Short mmCIF file of C-alpha atoms and ligand atoms in Angstrom, two decimals:
data_model
loop_
_atom_site.label_atom_id
_atom_site.label_comp_id
_atom_site.label_asym_id
_atom_site.label_seq_id
_atom_site.Cartn_x
_atom_site.Cartn_y
_atom_site.Cartn_z
CA UNK T 1308 -33.59 -0.61 -9.37
CA UNK T 1309 -34.33 -3.59 -11.44
CA UNK T 1310 -33.06 -1.58 -14.67
CA UNK T 1311 -30.00 -0.30 -13.26
CA UNK T 1312 -28.90 -3.78 -12.04
CA UNK T 1313 -29.46 -5.23 -15.14
CA UNK T 1314 -27.18 -2.70 -16.92
CA UNK T 1315 -24.07 -3.46 -14.36
CA UNK T 1316 -21.45 -5.81 -16.42
CA UNK T 1317 -20.30 -9.06 -15.11
CA UNK T 1318 -17.08 -7.62 -14.49
CA UNK T 1319 -18.43 -4.93 -12.20
CA UNK T 1320 -20.64 -7.18 -10.33
CA UNK T 1321 -18.03 -9.59 -9.58
CA UNK T 1322 -15.66 -7.11 -8.29
CA UNK T 1323 -18.30 -6.12 -5.67
CA UNK T 1324 -19.24 -9.73 -4.89
CA UNK T 1325 -15.58 -10.78 -4.15
CA UNK T 1326 -16.22 -8.45 -1.13
CA UNK T 1327 -19.38 -10.31 -0.14
CA UNK T 1328 -19.62 -13.21 2.86
CA UNK T 1329 -20.26 -16.63 1.43
CA UNK T 1330 -23.88 -16.64 2.80
CA UNK T 1331 -24.40 -13.15 0.38
CA UNK T 1332 -22.76 -14.29 -2.46
CA UNK T 1333 -24.99 -17.36 -2.21
CA UNK T 1334 -28.03 -15.03 -1.90
CA UNK T 1335 -26.66 -12.79 -4.77
CA UNK T 1336 -26.65 -15.90 -7.08
CA UNK T 1337 -30.21 -16.66 -6.38
CA UNK T 1338 -31.46 -13.15 -7.41
CA UNK T 1339 -31.47 -13.39 -11.32
CA UNK T 1340 -29.38 -15.16 -14.21
CA UNK T 1341 -27.00 -12.41 -14.79
CA UNK T 1342 -26.16 -12.13 -11.10
CA UNK T 1343 -25.79 -15.95 -10.80
CA UNK T 1344 -23.25 -15.79 -13.38
CA UNK T 1345 -21.22 -13.06 -11.79
CA UNK T 1346 -21.35 -14.56 -8.43
CA UNK T 1347 -19.90 -18.15 -9.65
CA UNK T 1348 -17.18 -16.61 -11.83
CA UNK T 1349 -13.74 -16.86 -10.75
CA UNK T 1350 -12.90 -13.25 -10.03
CA UNK T 1351 -14.95 -13.40 -7.26
CA UNK T 1352 -13.71 -16.88 -5.78
CA UNK T 1353 -10.02 -16.45 -6.65
CA UNK T 1354 -9.02 -14.81 -3.54
CA UNK T 1355 -11.53 -15.79 -0.37
CA UNK T 1356 -11.49 -14.56 2.73
CA UNK T 1357 -14.31 -16.29 5.31
CA UNK T 1358 -14.91 -15.33 8.47
CA UNK T 1359 -17.17 -18.22 10.41
CA UNK T 1360 -19.09 -16.15 12.59
CA UNK T 1361 -22.19 -17.97 12.50
CA UNK T 1362 -23.75 -21.15 11.54
CA UNK T 1363 -24.71 -19.79 8.14
CA UNK T 1364 -21.35 -18.72 7.07
CA UNK T 1365 -18.78 -21.24 5.87
CA UNK T 1366 -21.69 -23.27 4.58
CA UNK T 1367 -22.09 -23.33 0.73
CA UNK T 1368 -25.16 -24.41 -0.93
CA UNK T 1369 -24.33 -27.54 -2.77
CA UNK T 1370 -25.18 -25.80 -5.97
CA UNK T 1371 -22.28 -23.38 -5.30
CA UNK T 1372 -19.75 -26.12 -4.25
CA UNK T 1373 -18.37 -25.99 -7.90
CA UNK T 1374 -17.03 -22.57 -6.99
CA UNK T 1375 -14.60 -24.06 -5.03
CA UNK T 1376 -12.49 -24.99 -7.83
CA UNK T 1377 -11.67 -21.38 -8.56
CA UNK T 1378 -10.21 -20.65 -5.19
CA UNK T 1379 -6.51 -19.74 -5.32
CA UNK T 1380 -6.06 -18.23 -1.81
CA UNK T 1381 -8.34 -18.91 1.21
CA UNK T 1382 -7.95 -17.37 4.13
CA UNK T 1383 -10.26 -18.82 7.09
CA UNK T 1384 -11.25 -17.19 10.22
CA UNK T 1385 -13.01 -18.73 13.29
CA UNK T 1386 -13.74 -19.17 16.95
CA UNK T 1387 -12.65 -22.76 18.43
CA UNK T 1388 -15.14 -22.46 21.08
CA UNK T 1389 -18.09 -21.66 19.22
CA UNK T 1390 -19.26 -25.01 17.95
CA UNK T 1391 -21.49 -23.65 14.96
CA UNK T 1392 -18.23 -21.54 13.80
CA UNK T 1393 -15.72 -24.46 14.39
CA UNK T 1394 -18.38 -26.77 12.58
CA UNK T 1395 -18.69 -24.38 9.72
CA UNK T 1396 -14.86 -24.03 9.26
CA UNK T 1397 -14.34 -27.82 9.57
CA UNK T 1398 -17.32 -28.25 6.70
CA UNK T 1399 -15.77 -25.75 4.32
CA UNK T 1400 -12.01 -27.05 4.62
CA UNK T 1401 -13.41 -30.66 3.95
CA UNK T 1402 -15.41 -29.67 0.74
CA UNK T 1403 -12.37 -27.79 -0.41
CA UNK T 1404 -10.24 -31.38 0.23
CA UNK T 1405 -12.70 -32.61 -2.79
CA UNK T 1406 -11.53 -29.29 -4.98
CA UNK T 1407 -8.15 -28.45 -4.16
CA UNK T 1408 -6.22 -28.85 -7.53
CA UNK T 1409 -5.79 -25.16 -8.10
CA UNK T 1410 -5.42 -24.10 -4.55
CA UNK T 1411 -2.60 -21.98 -4.08
CA UNK T 1412 -2.60 -20.55 -0.59
CA UNK T 1413 -4.21 -21.39 2.79
CA UNK T 1414 -4.12 -19.70 5.83
CA UNK T 1415 -6.30 -20.20 9.24
CA UNK T 1416 -6.87 -18.05 11.81
CA UNK T 1417 -8.63 -18.77 15.27
CA UNK T 1418 -10.07 -16.00 17.23
CA UNK T 1419 -10.91 -15.78 20.79
CA UNK T 1420 -9.98 -18.31 23.46
CA UNK T 1421 -9.63 -22.12 22.82
CA UNK T 1422 -11.37 -24.76 25.03
CA UNK T 1423 -9.08 -26.29 27.58
CA UNK T 1424 -7.61 -29.74 26.47
CA UNK T 1425 -8.48 -29.02 22.93
CA UNK T 1426 -6.24 -30.97 20.54
CA UNK T 1427 -8.21 -29.54 17.45
CA UNK T 1428 -8.48 -32.78 15.73
CA UNK T 1429 -11.41 -32.22 13.81
CA UNK T 1430 -9.84 -28.91 12.29
CA UNK T 1431 -6.39 -30.50 11.74
CA UNK T 1432 -7.89 -33.85 10.21
CA UNK T 1433 -9.72 -31.29 7.68
CA UNK T 1434 -6.37 -29.24 7.06
CA UNK T 1435 -4.51 -32.73 6.25
CA UNK T 1436 -7.05 -33.57 3.86
CA UNK T 1437 -6.71 -30.21 2.18
CA UNK T 1438 -2.75 -30.93 2.01
CA UNK T 1439 -3.05 -34.45 0.73
CA UNK T 1440 -5.53 -32.92 -2.41
CA UNK T 1441 -3.76 -29.79 -3.15
CA UNK T 1442 -0.49 -30.52 -5.49
CA UNK T 1443 -0.30 -26.63 -6.46
CA UNK T 1444 -0.31 -25.46 -2.77
CA UNK T 1445 2.17 -22.58 -2.29
CA UNK T 1446 1.59 -21.04 0.73
CA UNK T 1447 0.27 -22.47 4.14
CA UNK T 1448 0.20 -20.43 7.41
CA UNK T 1449 -1.11 -22.17 10.40
CA UNK T 1450 0.49 -19.35 12.95
CA UNK T 1451 -2.71 -18.65 14.13
CA UNK T 1452 -4.05 -22.18 14.76
CA UNK T 1453 -3.38 -22.62 18.72
CA UNK T 1454 -3.37 -26.66 18.30
CA UNK T 1455 -0.35 -28.83 18.52
CA UNK T 1456 0.97 -29.66 14.57
CA UNK T 1457 2.68 -32.89 14.25
CA UNK T 1458 4.81 -34.73 12.03
CA UNK T 1459 2.24 -36.47 10.10
CA UNK T 1460 1.05 -33.03 8.96
CA UNK T 1461 4.29 -32.15 7.68
CA UNK T 1462 5.15 -35.31 6.32
CA UNK T 1463 1.96 -35.08 4.25
CA UNK T 1464 2.88 -31.66 2.88
CA UNK T 1465 5.94 -32.83 2.24
CA UNK T 1466 4.61 -35.44 -0.03
CA UNK T 1467 1.59 -33.80 -1.54
CA UNK T 1468 2.45 -29.98 -1.81
CA UNK T 1469 5.91 -29.93 -3.99
CA UNK T 1470 5.62 -26.40 -5.06
CA UNK T 1471 5.41 -25.07 -1.70
CA UNK T 1472 7.27 -21.62 -1.17
CA UNK T 1473 6.22 -20.48 2.41
CA UNK T 1474 5.27 -22.50 5.65
CA UNK T 1475 4.65 -21.64 8.89
CA UNK T 1476 4.10 -24.04 11.78
CA UNK T 1477 5.37 -21.86 14.63
CA UNK T 1478 2.47 -21.47 17.22
CA UNK T 1479 1.51 -23.80 19.57
CA UNK T 1480 2.02 -24.20 23.36
CA UNK T 1481 3.76 -27.72 23.39
CA UNK T 1482 5.84 -28.75 20.29
CA UNK T 1483 8.08 -31.66 20.35
CA UNK T 1484 5.69 -33.25 17.99
CA UNK T 1485 7.25 -31.45 14.68
CA UNK T 1486 10.64 -33.65 14.95
CA UNK T 1487 13.49 -32.60 12.99
CA UNK T 1488 13.24 -35.71 10.88
CA UNK T 1489 9.96 -34.52 9.27
CA UNK T 1490 11.65 -31.19 8.42
CA UNK T 1491 14.63 -32.41 6.68
CA UNK T 1492 12.23 -34.36 4.85
CA UNK T 1493 10.07 -31.47 3.95
CA UNK T 1494 13.41 -29.40 2.66
CA UNK T 1495 14.10 -32.41 0.66
CA UNK T 1496 10.89 -32.44 -1.19
CA UNK T 1497 10.08 -28.87 -1.38
CA UNK T 1498 12.87 -27.44 -3.30
CA UNK T 1499 11.29 -23.97 -3.60
CA UNK T 1500 10.72 -23.61 -0.30
CA UNK T 1501 11.70 -19.99 0.73
CA UNK T 1502 9.78 -18.89 4.01
CA UNK T 1503 9.75 -21.32 6.90
CA UNK T 1504 8.41 -20.58 10.37
CA UNK T 1505 9.03 -23.16 13.26
CA UNK T 1506 9.81 -24.02 16.75
CA UNK T 1507 13.49 -24.26 17.36
CA UNK T 1508 12.97 -27.72 18.25
CA UNK T 1509 11.84 -28.56 15.12
CA UNK T 1510 15.24 -27.42 13.38
CA UNK T 1511 18.70 -28.95 13.08
CA UNK T 1512 22.15 -28.59 12.05
CA UNK T 1513 21.12 -30.92 9.23
CA UNK T 1514 18.44 -28.81 8.15
CA UNK T 1515 20.34 -25.55 7.82
CA UNK T 1516 23.03 -27.68 5.92
CA UNK T 1517 20.14 -28.62 3.65
CA UNK T 1518 19.13 -25.15 3.19
CA UNK T 1519 22.52 -24.37 2.52
CA UNK T 1520 22.95 -27.02 -0.47
CA UNK T 1521 24.08 -25.26 -3.80
CA UNK T 1522 20.71 -26.29 -5.79
CA UNK T 1523 18.07 -24.65 -3.48
CA UNK T 1524 15.93 -21.63 -4.34
CA UNK T 1525 17.17 -18.40 -2.52
CA UNK T 1526 15.74 -18.74 1.17
CA UNK T 1527 14.50 -15.35 2.41
CA UNK T 1528 12.79 -15.62 5.84
CA UNK T 1529 13.42 -18.14 8.71
CA UNK T 1530 11.23 -17.56 11.76
CA UNK T 1531 11.88 -18.86 14.82
CA UNK T 1532 9.71 -19.50 18.30
CA UNK T 1533 11.71 -20.49 21.10
CA UNK T 1534 8.98 -21.03 23.81
CA UNK T 1535 8.37 -24.03 25.11
CA UNK T 1536 10.55 -26.85 27.13
CA UNK T 1537 11.24 -28.75 23.94
CA UNK T 1538 12.68 -25.50 22.51
CA UNK T 1539 14.74 -25.03 25.68
CA UNK T 1540 16.25 -28.77 25.22
CA UNK T 1541 17.02 -28.53 21.60
CA UNK T 1542 20.65 -29.31 20.83
CA UNK T 1543 22.84 -26.03 19.79
CA UNK T 1544 22.80 -25.04 16.27
CA UNK T 1545 26.58 -24.19 15.73
CA UNK T 1546 27.82 -20.75 14.23
CA UNK T 1547 29.66 -22.46 11.52
CA UNK T 1548 26.28 -23.78 10.17
CA UNK T 1549 24.56 -20.10 10.54
CA UNK T 1550 27.62 -18.68 8.77
CA UNK T 1551 27.43 -21.06 5.66
CA UNK T 1552 23.80 -20.40 5.49
CA UNK T 1553 24.15 -17.02 5.45
CA UNK T 1554 26.83 -17.03 2.78
CA UNK T 1555 24.72 -19.00 0.55
CA UNK T 1556 21.70 -16.77 1.12
CA UNK T 1557 23.02 -13.37 1.32
CA UNK T 1558 19.22 -12.03 1.62
CA UNK T 1559 18.18 -14.29 4.38
CA UNK T 1560 16.75 -12.70 7.67
CA UNK T 1561 15.98 -14.56 10.77
CA UNK T 1562 13.28 -13.82 13.02
CA UNK T 1563 13.68 -14.70 16.79
CA UNK T 1564 11.19 -15.06 19.39
CA UNK T 1565 12.22 -15.74 22.73
CA UNK T 1566 9.92 -16.34 25.34
CA UNK T 1567 10.12 -16.43 29.08
CA UNK T 1568 10.71 -20.77 29.40
CA UNK T 1569 14.12 -20.19 28.27
CA UNK T 1570 16.95 -19.77 30.81
CA UNK T 1571 19.85 -17.57 30.23
CA UNK T 1572 22.08 -20.49 29.12
CA UNK T 1573 19.62 -21.38 26.37
CA UNK T 1574 19.53 -18.00 25.21
CA UNK T 1575 23.13 -17.50 24.73
CA UNK T 1576 23.22 -20.83 22.95
CA UNK T 1577 20.71 -19.68 20.78
CA UNK T 1578 22.19 -16.51 20.12
CA UNK T 1579 25.13 -17.00 17.83
CA UNK T 1580 27.06 -14.31 15.93
CA UNK T 1581 26.24 -15.35 12.32
CA UNK T 1582 22.50 -15.86 12.56
CA UNK T 1583 21.50 -12.98 10.18
CA UNK T 1584 18.81 -11.78 12.69
CA UNK T 1585 16.42 -9.51 11.33
CA UNK T 1586 13.67 -9.10 13.97
CA UNK T 1587 14.30 -9.82 17.73
CA UNK T 1588 11.25 -10.20 19.94
CA UNK T 1589 12.45 -10.60 23.51
CA UNK T 1590 9.87 -11.81 26.20
CA UNK T 1591 12.37 -13.34 28.91
CA UNK T 1592 11.74 -13.91 32.46
CA UNK T 1593 15.85 -13.77 33.07
CA UNK T 1594 18.59 -11.34 32.02
CA UNK T 1595 16.97 -9.39 28.97
CA UNK T 1596 20.15 -6.62 29.28
CA UNK T 1597 22.72 -9.35 27.89
CA UNK T 1598 20.78 -10.43 24.61
CA UNK T 1599 20.39 -6.61 23.70
CA UNK T 1600 24.17 -5.82 24.03
CA UNK T 1601 24.65 -9.13 21.73
CA UNK T 1602 22.32 -7.95 19.30
CA UNK T 1603 23.91 -4.68 19.38
CA UNK T 1604 27.46 -5.95 18.59
CA UNK T 1605 26.48 -8.74 16.40
CA UNK T 1606 23.03 -8.46 14.61
CA UNK T 1607 23.81 -4.34 13.84
CA UNK T 1608 23.82 -4.64 10.04
CA UNK T 1609 20.60 -7.04 9.73
CA UNK T 1610 18.53 -5.78 12.54
CA UNK T 1611 15.15 -4.31 11.18
CA UNK T 1612 12.98 -4.85 14.48
CA UNK T 1613 13.33 -5.39 18.09
CA UNK T 1614 10.39 -5.95 20.33
CA UNK T 1615 11.37 -6.19 24.15
CA UNK T 1616 9.07 -6.86 27.16
CA UNK T 1617 11.01 -6.34 30.32
CA UNK T 1618 10.93 -4.22 33.53
CA UNK T 1619 11.79 -0.50 33.02
CA UNK T 1620 15.74 -0.01 34.56
CA UNK T 1621 18.54 2.23 34.04
CA UNK T 1622 20.74 -0.61 32.24
CA UNK T 1623 17.58 -1.38 30.22
CA UNK T 1624 17.56 2.44 29.01
CA UNK T 1625 21.46 2.19 28.22
CA UNK T 1626 21.28 -0.90 26.42
CA UNK T 1627 18.44 0.54 24.04
CA UNK T 1628 20.77 3.99 23.45
CA UNK T 1629 23.58 1.82 22.54
CA UNK T 1630 21.66 -0.52 20.04
CA UNK T 1631 19.95 2.25 18.86
CA UNK T 1632 23.61 3.75 18.28
CA UNK T 1633 24.44 1.06 16.61
CA UNK T 1634 21.64 -0.40 14.40
CA UNK T 1635 20.99 2.01 11.84
CA UNK T 1636 18.76 -0.04 9.74
CA UNK T 1637 16.09 -0.14 12.34
CA UNK T 1638 12.54 0.04 10.93
CA UNK T 1639 10.54 -1.08 14.51
CA UNK T 1640 11.46 -0.65 17.93
CA UNK T 1641 8.83 -1.62 20.33
CA UNK T 1642 9.49 -1.46 24.33
CA UNK T 1643 6.85 -2.35 26.63
CA UNK T 1644 7.88 -0.55 29.91
CA UNK T 1645 8.49 3.46 30.30
CA UNK T 1646 12.09 4.62 28.78
CA UNK T 1647 13.75 8.02 29.88
CA UNK T 1648 13.55 10.64 27.26
CA UNK T 1649 17.16 9.96 26.08
CA UNK T 1650 16.39 6.70 24.65
CA UNK T 1651 13.52 8.27 22.30
CA UNK T 1652 16.08 10.83 21.22
CA UNK T 1653 18.61 8.16 20.54
CA UNK T 1654 16.26 6.24 17.86
CA UNK T 1655 15.13 9.39 16.09
CA UNK T 1656 18.82 10.58 15.76
CA UNK T 1657 20.54 7.28 14.73
CA UNK T 1658 17.59 5.18 12.72
CA UNK T 1659 16.83 7.38 9.93
CA UNK T 1660 14.47 4.67 8.30
CA UNK T 1661 12.23 4.21 11.72
CA UNK T 1662 8.49 3.59 10.58
CA UNK T 1663 7.14 2.93 13.93
CA UNK T 1664 8.07 2.74 17.50
CA UNK T 1665 6.49 2.14 20.82
CA UNK T 1666 8.67 4.15 23.50
CA UNK T 1667 6.58 5.45 26.13
CA UNK T 1668 7.80 8.32 28.62
CA UNK T 1669 4.98 8.08 30.81
CA UNK T 1670 2.69 5.02 31.74
CA UNK T 1671 -0.11 5.24 29.51
CA UNK T 1672 -3.20 2.57 29.92
CA UNK T 1673 -3.05 -0.54 27.95
CA UNK T 1674 -3.07 -1.35 25.01
CA UNK T 1675 0.08 0.73 23.98
CA UNK T 1676 -0.11 2.14 20.69
CA UNK T 1677 2.79 2.41 18.26
CA UNK T 1678 3.42 5.88 17.04
CA UNK T 1679 4.07 5.87 13.38
CA UNK T 1680 7.01 8.08 11.88
CA UNK T 1681 5.85 10.52 9.19
C1 LIG Q 2405 -8.73 -10.73 2.11
O1 LIG Q 2405 -8.09 -10.68 3.32
C2 LIG Q 2405 -6.42 -9.92 3.07
C3 LIG Q 2405 -5.96 -9.47 4.44
O2 LIG Q 2405 -6.35 -9.87 5.60
C4 LIG Q 2405 -6.77 -8.54 2.33
O3 LIG Q 2405 -5.61 -8.01 1.75
C5 LIG Q 2405 -7.73 -9.02 0.93
O4 LIG Q 2405 -7.94 -7.80 0.17
C6 LIG Q 2405 -8.90 -9.73 1.41
N1 LIG Q 2405 -9.43 -10.27 -0.11
C7 LIG Q 2405 -10.79 -9.99 -0.18
C8 LIG Q 2405 -11.25 -10.29 -1.41
O5 LIG Q 2405 -11.59 -9.40 0.54
C1 LIG Q 2406 -2.03 -15.55 -1.81
O1 LIG Q 2406 -1.38 -15.74 -0.51
C2 LIG Q 2406 0.06 -15.83 -0.39
C3 LIG Q 2406 0.45 -15.81 0.79
O2 LIG Q 2406 -0.26 -15.45 1.77
C4 LIG Q 2406 0.39 -14.48 -1.10
O3 LIG Q 2406 2.09 -14.07 -1.23
C5 LIG Q 2406 -0.20 -14.34 -2.34
O4 LIG Q 2406 0.35 -12.80 -2.95
C6 LIG Q 2406 -1.58 -14.59 -2.51
N1 LIG Q 2406 -2.11 -14.12 -3.82
C7 LIG Q 2406 -2.96 -13.36 -4.35
C8 LIG Q 2406 -3.58 -13.72 -5.77
O5 LIG Q 2406 -3.37 -12.69 -3.43
C1 LIG Q 2407 -1.00 -18.19 18.59
O1 LIG Q 2407 -2.42 -18.30 18.34
C2 LIG Q 2407 -3.13 -17.66 19.41
C3 LIG Q 2407 -4.26 -17.89 19.07
O2 LIG Q 2407 -5.06 -17.64 17.87
C4 LIG Q 2407 -2.80 -16.21 19.44
O3 LIG Q 2407 -3.73 -15.13 19.86
C5 LIG Q 2407 -1.31 -15.82 19.14
O4 LIG Q 2407 -1.34 -14.31 18.86
C6 LIG Q 2407 -0.79 -16.75 18.29
N1 LIG Q 2407 0.55 -16.43 18.64
C7 LIG Q 2407 1.52 -16.08 17.50
C8 LIG Q 2407 2.95 -15.75 17.74
O5 LIG Q 2407 1.36 -15.94 16.35
C1 LIG Q 2408 5.14 -12.68 27.15
O1 LIG Q 2408 5.27 -13.32 28.62
C2 LIG Q 2408 4.35 -13.27 29.13
C3 LIG Q 2408 4.65 -14.60 30.70
O2 LIG Q 2408 4.62 -15.66 30.25
C4 LIG Q 2408 2.82 -14.23 28.61
O3 LIG Q 2408 1.85 -13.85 29.37
C5 LIG Q 2408 2.90 -13.06 27.24
O4 LIG Q 2408 1.80 -13.52 26.43
C6 LIG Q 2408 3.76 -12.93 26.22
N1 LIG Q 2408 4.03 -12.06 25.33
C7 LIG Q 2408 4.09 -12.34 24.10
C8 LIG Q 2408 3.82 -10.98 23.29
O5 LIG Q 2408 4.56 -13.06 23.80
#
């Protein structure tokens, strides 16, 4: 074994080591000189996925901490309710903050439940420290972090990360803490931002106008989550502002996620005809049929993904059939109630680009799996 191991060139070893968890990389580095050289080279560390599944994972022996310099993209998963996992994630982020000059992308994901009344300040402080020390950061994805993000983090990103291309802040139960003013500052500082995910309450007419300014880089995706009381109270974004944004960025797609906290009136206020809606996710406690008719009329040209959570009804089936007939560009449709066969027939007949659908004709045990179109 030892002989064949020595014959493997460093590049080949590095390609293998890339897929090892941190603890195994550390172990590999201890085997021999050739392996140490391979395990610490930049190929191995450039894109690093870490899943803090135990107290050992996520911890780096000090002699490997220089490897953090090589990381371009870090994707970090942890379980907030398990202390060792959380501790390891916080430690790793804190160590990274000391060596984040070259960091381009950071994505955090929490698995499992989070403890009640958990503000996540340990983890958020570490993220803050990374953003302060990563001037080359281009992608920051905090969608899977179930903690309330605040103005301080957004302002830190605005001041510390001028190269930012994509930022996702749209997942927390309570917002109100990322205000429209800090988003405006972010847009002013990060001129190359192309992708932004936010709660509706963080967006303003002024932000739409800033995005439509002539000197901005092409803006391609705005993901808007409308889920909490702050979103329901947010001032309306006028149709003219959407129309101007759309003229300025013809490639822009908007993803709208509407959750039960919204009243029918609020939904009507959010759905303006000129929003270039590419994805519509409806999970409303009130009327779902009205928004679907509206989408069939106004979003037919741009709609690519539709997701509906509602009770089965003949009206819903009709609305789905009408939508299928008008929205020929749909790639995905997922409806989480039983529909009549004509609904499935309508999507298959009218939407030639359909790739995946969840349209069940009989009740099935959950979770419902989508059907992929060959
Ligand atoms: C990291 O995860 C992403 C997606 O989750 C995957 O595309 C990529 O190949 C992974 N990289 C490594 C080195 O495992
Ligand atoms: C780093 O992550 C970003 C966004 O998650 C992605 O667009 C980019 O391709 C990744 N870079 C590499 C080298 O994988
Ligand atoms: C928000 O975070 C929770 C916990 O990490 C996750 O289960 C959920 O899918 C996230 N929601 C979105 C819209 O990403
Ligand atoms: C839809 O709303 C229900 C009720 O509030 C909630 O429990 C569920 O998680 C939501 N589903 C999605 C996918 O957001």
